[in-house]
PDB file of C-alpha atoms and ligand atoms in Angstrom:
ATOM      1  CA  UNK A   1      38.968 158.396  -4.478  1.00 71.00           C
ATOM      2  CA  UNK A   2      37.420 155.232  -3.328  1.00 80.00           C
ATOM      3  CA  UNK A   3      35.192 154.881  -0.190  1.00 81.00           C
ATOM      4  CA  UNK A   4      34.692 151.180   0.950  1.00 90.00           C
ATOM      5  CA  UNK A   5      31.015 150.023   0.615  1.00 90.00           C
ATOM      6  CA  UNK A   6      30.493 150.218   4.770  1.00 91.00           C
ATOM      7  CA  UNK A   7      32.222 153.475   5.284  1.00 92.00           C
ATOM      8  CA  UNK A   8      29.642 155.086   2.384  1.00 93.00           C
ATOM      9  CA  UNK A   9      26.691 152.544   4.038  1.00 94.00           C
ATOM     10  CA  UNK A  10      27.159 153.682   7.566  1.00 94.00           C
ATOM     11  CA  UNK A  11      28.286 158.056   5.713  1.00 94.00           C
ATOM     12  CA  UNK A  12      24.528 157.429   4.455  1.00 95.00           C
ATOM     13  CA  UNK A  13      22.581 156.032   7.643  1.00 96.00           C
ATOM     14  CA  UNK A  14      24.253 158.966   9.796  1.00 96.00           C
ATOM     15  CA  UNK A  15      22.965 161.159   7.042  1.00 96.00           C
ATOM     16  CA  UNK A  16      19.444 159.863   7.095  1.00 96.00           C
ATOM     17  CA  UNK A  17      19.735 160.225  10.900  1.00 96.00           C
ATOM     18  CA  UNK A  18      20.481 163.142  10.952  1.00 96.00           C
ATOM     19  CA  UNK A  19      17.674 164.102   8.656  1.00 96.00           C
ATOM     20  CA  UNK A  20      15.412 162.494  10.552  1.00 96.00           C
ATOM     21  CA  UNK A  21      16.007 164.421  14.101  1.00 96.00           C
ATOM     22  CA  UNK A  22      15.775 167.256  12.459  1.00 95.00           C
ATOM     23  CA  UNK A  23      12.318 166.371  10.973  1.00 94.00           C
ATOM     24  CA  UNK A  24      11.008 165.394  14.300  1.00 93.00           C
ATOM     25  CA  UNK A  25      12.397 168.190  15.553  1.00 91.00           C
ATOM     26  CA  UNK A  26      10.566 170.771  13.369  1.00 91.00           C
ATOM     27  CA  UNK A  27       7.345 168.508  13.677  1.00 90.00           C
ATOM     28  CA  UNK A  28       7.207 168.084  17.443  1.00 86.00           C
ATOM     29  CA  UNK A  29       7.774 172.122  18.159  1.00 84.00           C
ATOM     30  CA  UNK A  30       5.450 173.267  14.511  1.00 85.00           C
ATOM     31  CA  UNK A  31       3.043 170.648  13.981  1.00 83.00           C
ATOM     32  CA  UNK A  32       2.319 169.603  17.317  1.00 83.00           C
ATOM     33  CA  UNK A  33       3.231 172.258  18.809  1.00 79.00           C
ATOM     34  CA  UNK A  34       5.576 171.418  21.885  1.00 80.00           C
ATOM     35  CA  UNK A  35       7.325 174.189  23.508  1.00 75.00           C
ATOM     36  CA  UNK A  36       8.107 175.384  27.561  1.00 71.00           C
ATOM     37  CA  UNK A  37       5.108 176.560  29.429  1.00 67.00           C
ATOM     38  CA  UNK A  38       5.121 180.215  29.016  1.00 74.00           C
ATOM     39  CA  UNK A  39       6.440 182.597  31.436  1.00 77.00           C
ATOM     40  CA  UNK A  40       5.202 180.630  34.895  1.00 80.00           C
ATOM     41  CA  UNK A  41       7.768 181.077  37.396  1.00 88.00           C
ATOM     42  CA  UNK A  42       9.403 184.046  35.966  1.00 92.00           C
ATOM     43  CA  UNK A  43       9.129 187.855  37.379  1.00 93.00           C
ATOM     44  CA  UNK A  44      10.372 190.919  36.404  1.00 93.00           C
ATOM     45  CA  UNK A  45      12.955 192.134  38.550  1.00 92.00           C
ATOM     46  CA  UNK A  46      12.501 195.593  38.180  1.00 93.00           C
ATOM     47  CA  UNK A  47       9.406 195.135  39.227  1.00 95.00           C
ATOM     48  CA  UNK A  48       9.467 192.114  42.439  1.00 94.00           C
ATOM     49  CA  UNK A  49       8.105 194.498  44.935  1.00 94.00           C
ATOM     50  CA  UNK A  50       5.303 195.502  43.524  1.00 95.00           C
ATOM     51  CA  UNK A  51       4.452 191.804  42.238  1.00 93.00           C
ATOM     52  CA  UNK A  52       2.452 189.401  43.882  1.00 94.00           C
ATOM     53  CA  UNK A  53       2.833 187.858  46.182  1.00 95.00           C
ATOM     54  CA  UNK A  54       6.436 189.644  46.576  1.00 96.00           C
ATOM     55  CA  UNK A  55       4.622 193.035  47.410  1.00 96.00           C
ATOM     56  CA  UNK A  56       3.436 191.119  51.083  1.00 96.00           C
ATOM     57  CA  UNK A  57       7.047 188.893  51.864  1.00 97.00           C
ATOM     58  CA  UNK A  58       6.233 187.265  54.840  1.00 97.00           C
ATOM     59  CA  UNK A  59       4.274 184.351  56.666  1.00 97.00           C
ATOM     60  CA  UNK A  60       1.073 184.010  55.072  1.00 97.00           C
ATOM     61  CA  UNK A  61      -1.681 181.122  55.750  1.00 97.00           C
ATOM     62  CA  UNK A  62      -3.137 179.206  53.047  1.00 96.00           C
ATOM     63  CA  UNK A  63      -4.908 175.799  54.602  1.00 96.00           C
ATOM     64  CA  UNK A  64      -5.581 174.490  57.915  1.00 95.00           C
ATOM     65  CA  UNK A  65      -1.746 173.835  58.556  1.00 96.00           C
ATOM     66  CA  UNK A  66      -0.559 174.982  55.435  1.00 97.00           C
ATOM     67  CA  UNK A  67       1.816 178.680  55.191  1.00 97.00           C
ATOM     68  CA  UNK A  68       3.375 180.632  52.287  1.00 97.00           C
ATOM     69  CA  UNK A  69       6.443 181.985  52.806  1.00 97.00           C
ATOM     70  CA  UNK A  70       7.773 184.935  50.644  1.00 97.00           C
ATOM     71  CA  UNK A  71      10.891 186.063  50.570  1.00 97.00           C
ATOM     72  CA  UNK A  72      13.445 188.467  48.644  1.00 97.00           C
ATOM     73  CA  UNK A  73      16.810 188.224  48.922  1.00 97.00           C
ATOM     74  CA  UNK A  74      18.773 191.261  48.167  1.00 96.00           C
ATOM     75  CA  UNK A  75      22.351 192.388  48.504  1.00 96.00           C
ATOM     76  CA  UNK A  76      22.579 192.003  51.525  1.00 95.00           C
ATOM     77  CA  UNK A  77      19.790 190.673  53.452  1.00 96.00           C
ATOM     78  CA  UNK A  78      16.460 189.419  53.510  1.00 97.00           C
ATOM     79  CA  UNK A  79      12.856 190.460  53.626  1.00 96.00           C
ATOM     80  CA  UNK A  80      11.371 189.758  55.789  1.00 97.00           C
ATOM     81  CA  UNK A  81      15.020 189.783  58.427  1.00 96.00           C
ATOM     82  CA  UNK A  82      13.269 187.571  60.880  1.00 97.00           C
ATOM     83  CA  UNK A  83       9.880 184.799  60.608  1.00 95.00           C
ATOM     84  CA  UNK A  84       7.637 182.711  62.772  1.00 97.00           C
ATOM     85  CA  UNK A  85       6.310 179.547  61.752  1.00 97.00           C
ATOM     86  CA  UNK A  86       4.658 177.169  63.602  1.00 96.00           C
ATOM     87  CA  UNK A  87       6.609 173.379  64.201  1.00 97.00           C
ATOM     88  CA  UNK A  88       5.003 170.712  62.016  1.00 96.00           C
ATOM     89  CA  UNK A  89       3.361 172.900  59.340  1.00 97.00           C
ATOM     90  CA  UNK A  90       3.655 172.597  55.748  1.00 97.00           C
ATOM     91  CA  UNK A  91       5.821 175.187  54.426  1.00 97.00           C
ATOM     92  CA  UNK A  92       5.533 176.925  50.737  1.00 97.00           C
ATOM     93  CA  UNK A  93       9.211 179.260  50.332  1.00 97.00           C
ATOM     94  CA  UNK A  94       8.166 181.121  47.166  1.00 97.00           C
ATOM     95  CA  UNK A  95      11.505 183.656  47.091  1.00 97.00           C
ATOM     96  CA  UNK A  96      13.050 185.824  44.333  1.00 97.00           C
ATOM     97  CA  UNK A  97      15.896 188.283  43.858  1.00 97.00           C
ATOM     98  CA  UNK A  98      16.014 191.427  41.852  1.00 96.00           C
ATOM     99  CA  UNK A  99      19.839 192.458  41.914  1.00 96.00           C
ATOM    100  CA  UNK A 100      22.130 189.372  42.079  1.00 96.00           C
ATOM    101  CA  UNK A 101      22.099 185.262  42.781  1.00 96.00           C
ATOM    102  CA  UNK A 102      21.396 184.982  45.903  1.00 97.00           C
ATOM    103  CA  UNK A 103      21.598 181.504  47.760  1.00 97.00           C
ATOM    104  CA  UNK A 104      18.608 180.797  49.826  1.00 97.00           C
ATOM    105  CA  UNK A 105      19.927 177.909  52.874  1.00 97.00           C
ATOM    106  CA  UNK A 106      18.419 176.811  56.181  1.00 97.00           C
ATOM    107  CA  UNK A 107      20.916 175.847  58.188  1.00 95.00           C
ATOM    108  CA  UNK A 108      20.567 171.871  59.566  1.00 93.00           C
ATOM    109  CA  UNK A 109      17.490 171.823  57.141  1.00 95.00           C
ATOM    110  CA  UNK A 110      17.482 170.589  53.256  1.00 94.00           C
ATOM    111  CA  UNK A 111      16.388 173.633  52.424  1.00 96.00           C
ATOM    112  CA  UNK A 112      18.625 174.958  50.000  1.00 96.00           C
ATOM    113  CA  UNK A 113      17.873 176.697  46.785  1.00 96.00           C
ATOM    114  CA  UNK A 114      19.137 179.586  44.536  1.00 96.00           C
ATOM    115  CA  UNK A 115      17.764 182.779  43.778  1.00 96.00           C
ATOM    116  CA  UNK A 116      18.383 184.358  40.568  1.00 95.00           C
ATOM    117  CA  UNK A 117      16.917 187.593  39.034  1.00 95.00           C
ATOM    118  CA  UNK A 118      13.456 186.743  37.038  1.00 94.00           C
ATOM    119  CA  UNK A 119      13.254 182.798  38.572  1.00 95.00           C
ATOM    120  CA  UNK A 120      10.943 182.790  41.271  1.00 96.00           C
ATOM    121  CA  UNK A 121      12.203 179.490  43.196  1.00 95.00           C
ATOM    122  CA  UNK A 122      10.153 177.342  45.261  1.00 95.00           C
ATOM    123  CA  UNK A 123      10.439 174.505  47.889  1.00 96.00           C
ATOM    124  CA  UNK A 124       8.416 172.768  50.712  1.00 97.00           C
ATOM    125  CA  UNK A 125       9.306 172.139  54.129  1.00 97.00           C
ATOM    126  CA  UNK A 126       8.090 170.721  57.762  1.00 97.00           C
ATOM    127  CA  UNK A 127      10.112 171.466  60.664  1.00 97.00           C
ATOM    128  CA  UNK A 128      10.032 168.764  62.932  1.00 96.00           C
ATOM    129  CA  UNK A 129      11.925 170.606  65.865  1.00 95.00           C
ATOM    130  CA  UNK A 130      11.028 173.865  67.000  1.00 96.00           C
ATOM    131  CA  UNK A 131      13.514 176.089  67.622  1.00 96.00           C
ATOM    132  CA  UNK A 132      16.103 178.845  66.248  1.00 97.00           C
ATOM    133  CA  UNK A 133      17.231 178.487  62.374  1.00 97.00           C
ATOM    134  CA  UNK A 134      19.587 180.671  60.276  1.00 97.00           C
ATOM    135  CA  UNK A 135      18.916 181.572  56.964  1.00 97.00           C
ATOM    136  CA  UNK A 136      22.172 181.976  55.132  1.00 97.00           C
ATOM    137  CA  UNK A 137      23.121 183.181  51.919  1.00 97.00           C
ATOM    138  CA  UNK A 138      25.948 180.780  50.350  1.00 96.00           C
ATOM    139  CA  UNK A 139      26.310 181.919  46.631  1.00 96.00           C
ATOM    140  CA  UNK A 140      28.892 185.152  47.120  1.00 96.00           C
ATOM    141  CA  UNK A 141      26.872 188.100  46.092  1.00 96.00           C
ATOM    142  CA  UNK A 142      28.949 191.280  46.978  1.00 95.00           C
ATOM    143  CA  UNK A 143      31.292 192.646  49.569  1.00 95.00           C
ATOM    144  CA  UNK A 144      28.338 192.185  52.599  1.00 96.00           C
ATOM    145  CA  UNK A 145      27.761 188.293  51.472  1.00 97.00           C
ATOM    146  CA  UNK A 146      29.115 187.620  55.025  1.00 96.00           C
ATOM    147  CA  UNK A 147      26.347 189.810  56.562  1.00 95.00           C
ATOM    148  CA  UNK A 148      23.379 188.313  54.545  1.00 97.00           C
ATOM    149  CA  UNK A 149      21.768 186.232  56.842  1.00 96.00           C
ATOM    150  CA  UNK A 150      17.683 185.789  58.058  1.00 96.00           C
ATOM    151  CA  UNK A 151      16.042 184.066  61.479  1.00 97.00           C
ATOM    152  CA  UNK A 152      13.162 181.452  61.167  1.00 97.00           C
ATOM    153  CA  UNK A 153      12.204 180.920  64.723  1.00 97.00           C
ATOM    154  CA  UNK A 154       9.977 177.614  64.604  1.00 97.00           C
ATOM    155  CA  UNK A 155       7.407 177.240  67.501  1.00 95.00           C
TER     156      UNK A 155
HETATM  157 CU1  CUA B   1      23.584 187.163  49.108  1.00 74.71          CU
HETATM  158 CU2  CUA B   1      25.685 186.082  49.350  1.00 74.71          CU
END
């Protein structure tokens, strides 16, 4: 069989390509040793309530204006059911699940994140307006995923 002189040229410089990735593969993750950050961000879910700083879910301070705020979803509601923050302050959600995905939204906010068993997912907020805000659940999780709702009352 005959192969025309670019067909084998161009057969050849995928080839060396190909060898190449590889290569820098292998180098970058053995030789240099390049690989994902350990286990930050993950929790066992077995294990969330008895896990810092799941075993306290609530409003916590941490700076002059500055508040965690833990929460666990779970099928179906939320722990804590109900928070007070005050308007204007910087806002840490640190949340996790331990049974399903969960969604984690505040309504009229951007607030809006997913919780999945072992992912500890986290966002910061202000809220300008004080006032009543629903925490919904928007990822269908189970029979009562029209009951899972929370109340952050900003003031
Ligand atoms: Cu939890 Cu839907």
């Amino acid at each position: 069989m005959k192969v025309h002189t670019y067909e084998r040229a161009f057969l050849i410089l995928g080839g060396v390509l190909l060898v190449l990735c590889m290569a820098a593969l292998v180098y970058a993750t053995v030789a240099m040793g390049i690989h994902l950050p350990g286990r930050a961000g993950e929790i066992e879910p077995g294990k969330v309530f008895t896990t810092p700083p799941f075993d306290n879910p609530g409003v916590h301070q941490t700076g002059p204006n500055q508040y965690d705020v833990v929460i666990i979803g779970q099928a179906w509601r939320f722990h804590p059911m109900e928070i007070r923050v005050p308007v204007g302050a910087e806002l840490n959600f640190i949340a996790t699940t331990f049974d399903v995905i969960h969604g984690f939204h505040i309504e009229g906010t951007r607030v809006n994140m997913m919780l999945i068993p072992g992912q500890i997912s986290r966002l910061t907020y202000r809220f300008r307006k004080p006032g009543e805000y629903l925490i919904i659940c928007h990822e269908y999780c189970g029979a009562g995923h029209h009951n899972m709702y929370g109340k952050i009352i900003v003031e």
